[in-house]
């Protein structure tokens, strides 16, 4: 048994470095509800920090060595730089210190039916949708989600059943710390190449993840990279396979797909039998695949098809996933987590087909490596909307050794503009958008703050 599993039986005081992160916050909520005494630190004020504080968990702004005093165990986010003063102090202190994926792995081992959903795109949406299905079906799940689920108002929840749902993120191989009973793979696409270097290396990691399944592997039977990874895993683990997709031969198959204002519906064929119609309440045909993954995982866990249909119809999206924030003076403000070219492409194409007069994309590039490596793809997809506004790149854990800047993107994207501050971005957007337009903020950093500024400005103008 890993060291952290035993420690969780004995320690009471746990400190989280970077507690506001989307992966850290739900774990903190779970441990808080389980009776642990928590503290945390972070560098940026966010909505998740407000929620953490509302639970009575003290959070220090700024990361300093003294923040770890009194802790019996320390958990840190993988997004930290190695020279982070609090992380350096933690590792020098002798206090057991773990990256958050180790803690998530320990939590997955508590539950006999841990459904771990992986994939380059769609993890948060699929996890949120599955959690909603399980809650409505009275399966009382525990969940760790990368976005806020409106049904519960949080990223995490503690259930009292054998079922757990969590995101299995491939970033720096953290999903290999999990113990999936049901291993789900939505898709495999080029990302995090600063770490993986090649697509082949990325596929090998997904093979390892799939081979760790104790019960079943559920995967996208239409995605060539996923098929290749699972075929390699079959030779290692010999676990049952469940496929989903639109192509013939998939165990769970969507047929007769139709779309009204980008809200898709389809008939579900399972093992050759038409079980009935599924209606999505979130936009984008790409979400058909997320729904199929959810139905396959839920029905494997004992949920009926009818319960799946109701839960999916009732699911209106997770926080920061094409989340409609406001409509003021005929201008709609929405926010989305898309930060990879493939995600931007499907989100922006969806937006362009929803009947708005103009679509204004407000994009915050995230990490220098991704911007540099996928530069041409960013240039291509950011020409999809009517207008593109950008911020400077959010480097996060990286130093700009790539010598890459937003101005280089702007030079290649006709009609685009970029600004250094959210205030300037928001002012330009509200000055130029008109009634009937959609402004959508995009990125996995803190670009949603610009959306809030826009809403404030539009309200003041009214």
mmCIF file of N, CA and C in Angstrom, residues 262-307:
data_model
loop_
_atom_site.group_PDB
_atom_site.id
_atom_site.type_symbol
_atom_site.label_atom_id
_atom_site.label_comp_id
_atom_site.label_asym_id
_atom_site.label_seq_id
_atom_site.Cartn_x
_atom_site.Cartn_y
_atom_site.Cartn_z
ATOM 1 N N UNK A 262 -27.415 23.883 -32.371
ATOM 2 C CA UNK A 262 -26.226 23.240 -31.806
ATOM 3 C C UNK A 262 -26.512 22.351 -30.598
ATOM 4 N N UNK A 263 -27.777 22.116 -30.256
ATOM 5 C CA UNK A 263 -28.105 21.161 -29.191
ATOM 6 C C UNK A 263 -28.465 19.832 -29.846
ATOM 7 N N UNK A 264 -27.615 18.847 -29.657
ATOM 8 C CA UNK A 264 -27.742 17.583 -30.390
ATOM 9 C C UNK A 264 -28.673 16.596 -29.688
ATOM 10 N N UNK A 265 -29.259 15.719 -30.486
ATOM 11 C CA UNK A 265 -29.986 14.562 -29.956
ATOM 12 C C UNK A 265 -29.657 13.371 -30.845
ATOM 13 N N UNK A 266 -29.847 12.172 -30.312
ATOM 14 C CA UNK A 266 -29.504 10.966 -31.081
ATOM 15 C C UNK A 266 -30.240 9.756 -30.526
ATOM 16 N N UNK A 267 -30.330 8.720 -31.364
ATOM 17 C CA UNK A 267 -30.823 7.417 -30.904
ATOM 18 C C UNK A 267 -29.632 6.609 -30.417
ATOM 19 N N UNK A 268 -29.820 5.889 -29.300
ATOM 20 C CA UNK A 268 -28.734 5.062 -28.774
ATOM 21 C C UNK A 268 -28.947 3.604 -29.144
ATOM 22 N N UNK A 269 -27.963 3.055 -29.827
ATOM 23 C CA UNK A 269 -27.965 1.629 -30.154
ATOM 24 C C UNK A 269 -26.984 0.930 -29.215
ATOM 25 N N UNK A 270 -27.487 -0.037 -28.445
ATOM 26 C CA UNK A 270 -26.612 -0.836 -27.574
ATOM 27 C C UNK A 270 -26.709 -2.292 -27.998
ATOM 28 N N UNK A 271 -25.566 -2.827 -28.372
ATOM 29 C CA UNK A 271 -25.509 -4.226 -28.828
ATOM 30 C C UNK A 271 -26.587 -4.510 -29.883
ATOM 31 N N UNK A 272 -26.758 -3.554 -30.806
ATOM 32 C CA UNK A 272 -27.676 -3.748 -31.925
ATOM 33 C C UNK A 272 -29.113 -3.360 -31.652
ATOM 34 N N UNK A 273 -29.447 -3.038 -30.395
ATOM 35 C CA UNK A 273 -30.843 -2.695 -30.063
ATOM 36 C C UNK A 273 -30.979 -1.183 -29.861
ATOM 37 N N UNK A 274 -32.025 -0.593 -30.457
ATOM 38 C CA UNK A 274 -32.288 0.838 -30.285
ATOM 39 C C UNK A 274 -33.006 1.044 -28.948
ATOM 40 N N UNK A 275 -32.296 1.649 -27.990
ATOM 41 C CA UNK A 275 -32.860 1.835 -26.652
ATOM 42 C C UNK A 275 -33.733 3.077 -26.560
ATOM 43 N N UNK A 276 -33.529 4.054 -27.469
ATOM 44 C CA UNK A 276 -34.355 5.254 -27.424
ATOM 45 C C UNK A 276 -33.552 6.515 -27.706
ATOM 46 N N UNK A 277 -34.217 7.649 -27.518
ATOM 47 C CA UNK A 277 -33.657 8.949 -27.899
ATOM 48 C C UNK A 277 -32.977 9.618 -26.707
ATOM 49 N N UNK A 278 -31.833 10.249 -26.978
ATOM 50 C CA UNK A 278 -31.091 11.014 -25.967
ATOM 51 C C UNK A 278 -31.030 12.466 -26.431
ATOM 52 N N UNK A 279 -31.415 13.406 -25.552
ATOM 53 C CA UNK A 279 -31.393 14.831 -25.878
ATOM 54 C C UNK A 279 -30.388 15.543 -24.983
ATOM 55 N N UNK A 280 -29.444 16.260 -25.593
ATOM 56 C CA UNK A 280 -28.461 17.016 -24.834
ATOM 57 C C UNK A 280 -28.968 18.429 -24.552
ATOM 58 N N UNK A 281 -28.601 18.955 -23.382
ATOM 59 C CA UNK A 281 -28.951 20.336 -23.024
ATOM 60 C C UNK A 281 -27.702 21.215 -22.957
ATOM 61 N N UNK A 282 -26.617 20.740 -23.586
ATOM 62 C CA UNK A 282 -25.400 21.547 -23.727
ATOM 63 C C UNK A 282 -25.065 21.595 -25.222
ATOM 64 N N UNK A 283 -24.554 22.742 -25.700
ATOM 65 C CA UNK A 283 -24.326 22.893 -27.140
ATOM 66 C C UNK A 283 -23.073 22.178 -27.628
ATOM 67 N N UNK A 284 -23.088 21.806 -28.909
ATOM 68 C CA UNK A 284 -21.911 21.226 -29.554
ATOM 69 C C UNK A 284 -22.073 19.742 -29.825
ATOM 70 N N UNK A 285 -21.917 19.375 -31.105
ATOM 71 C CA UNK A 285 -22.066 17.953 -31.462
ATOM 72 C C UNK A 285 -20.963 17.090 -30.863
ATOM 73 N N UNK A 286 -19.826 17.708 -30.509
ATOM 74 C CA UNK A 286 -18.754 16.920 -29.881
ATOM 75 C C UNK A 286 -19.215 16.322 -28.551
ATOM 76 N N UNK A 287 -20.243 16.929 -27.951
ATOM 77 C CA UNK A 287 -20.730 16.413 -26.673
ATOM 78 C C UNK A 287 -21.523 15.117 -26.812
ATOM 79 N N UNK A 288 -21.829 14.722 -28.035
ATOM 80 C CA UNK A 288 -22.432 13.397 -28.257
ATOM 81 C C UNK A 288 -21.483 12.323 -27.725
ATOM 82 N N UNK A 289 -20.182 12.503 -27.974
ATOM 83 C CA UNK A 289 -19.203 11.516 -27.493
ATOM 84 C C UNK A 289 -19.125 11.502 -25.968
ATOM 85 N N UNK A 290 -19.191 12.691 -25.355
ATOM 86 C CA UNK A 290 -19.178 12.732 -23.893
ATOM 87 C C UNK A 290 -20.405 12.016 -23.326
ATOM 88 N N UNK A 291 -21.557 12.231 -23.963
ATOM 89 C CA UNK A 291 -22.783 11.571 -23.504
ATOM 90 C C UNK A 291 -22.682 10.052 -23.655
ATOM 91 N N UNK A 292 -22.107 9.600 -24.759
ATOM 92 C CA UNK A 292 -21.948 8.150 -24.967
ATOM 93 C C UNK A 292 -21.038 7.537 -23.904
ATOM 94 N N UNK A 293 -19.951 8.228 -23.586
ATOM 95 C CA UNK A 293 -19.036 7.733 -22.544
ATOM 96 C C UNK A 293 -19.750 7.644 -21.201
ATOM 97 N N UNK A 294 -20.579 8.641 -20.918
ATOM 98 C CA UNK A 294 -21.337 8.670 -19.668
ATOM 99 C C UNK A 294 -22.339 7.520 -19.613
ATOM 100 N N UNK A 295 -23.077 7.325 -20.699
ATOM 101 C CA UNK A 295 -24.077 6.251 -20.718
ATOM 102 C C UNK A 295 -23.405 4.891 -20.548
ATOM 103 N N UNK A 296 -22.305 4.669 -21.253
ATOM 104 C CA UNK A 296 -21.597 3.386 -21.155
ATOM 105 C C UNK A 296 -21.102 3.136 -19.735
ATOM 106 N N UNK A 297 -20.522 4.165 -19.103
ATOM 107 C CA UNK A 297 -19.984 4.012 -17.746
ATOM 108 C C UNK A 297 -21.099 3.843 -16.724
ATOM 109 N N UNK A 298 -22.162 4.622 -16.893
ATOM 110 C CA UNK A 298 -23.277 4.578 -15.937
ATOM 111 C C UNK A 298 -24.018 3.247 -16.018
ATOM 112 N N UNK A 299 -24.307 2.800 -17.240
ATOM 113 C CA UNK A 299 -25.048 1.540 -17.380
ATOM 114 C C UNK A 299 -24.205 0.360 -16.901
ATOM 115 N N UNK A 300 -22.899 0.426 -17.118
ATOM 116 C CA UNK A 300 -22.017 -0.614 -16.576
ATOM 117 C C UNK A 300 -22.128 -0.653 -15.052
ATOM 118 N N UNK A 301 -22.340 0.527 -14.440
ATOM 119 C CA UNK A 301 -22.407 0.629 -12.974
ATOM 120 C C UNK A 301 -23.802 0.347 -12.413
ATOM 121 N N UNK A 302 -24.758 0.042 -13.301
ATOM 122 C CA UNK A 302 -26.077 -0.351 -12.840
ATOM 123 C C UNK A 302 -27.184 0.657 -13.041
ATOM 124 N N UNK A 303 -26.873 1.803 -13.646
ATOM 125 C CA UNK A 303 -27.888 2.822 -13.929
ATOM 126 C C UNK A 303 -28.701 2.379 -15.149
ATOM 127 N N UNK A 304 -30.007 2.644 -15.152
ATOM 128 C CA UNK A 304 -30.827 2.261 -16.303
ATOM 129 C C UNK A 304 -30.660 3.296 -17.423
ATOM 130 N N UNK A 305 -31.009 2.899 -18.630
ATOM 131 C CA UNK A 305 -30.952 3.829 -19.762
ATOM 132 C C UNK A 305 -31.870 5.022 -19.517
ATOM 133 N N UNK A 306 -33.056 4.767 -18.964
ATOM 134 C CA UNK A 306 -34.023 5.842 -18.716
ATOM 135 C C UNK A 306 -33.451 6.858 -17.717
ATOM 136 N N UNK A 307 -32.747 6.374 -16.703
ATOM 137 C CA UNK A 307 -32.106 7.274 -15.735
ATOM 138 C C UNK A 307 -30.998 8.100 -16.394
#
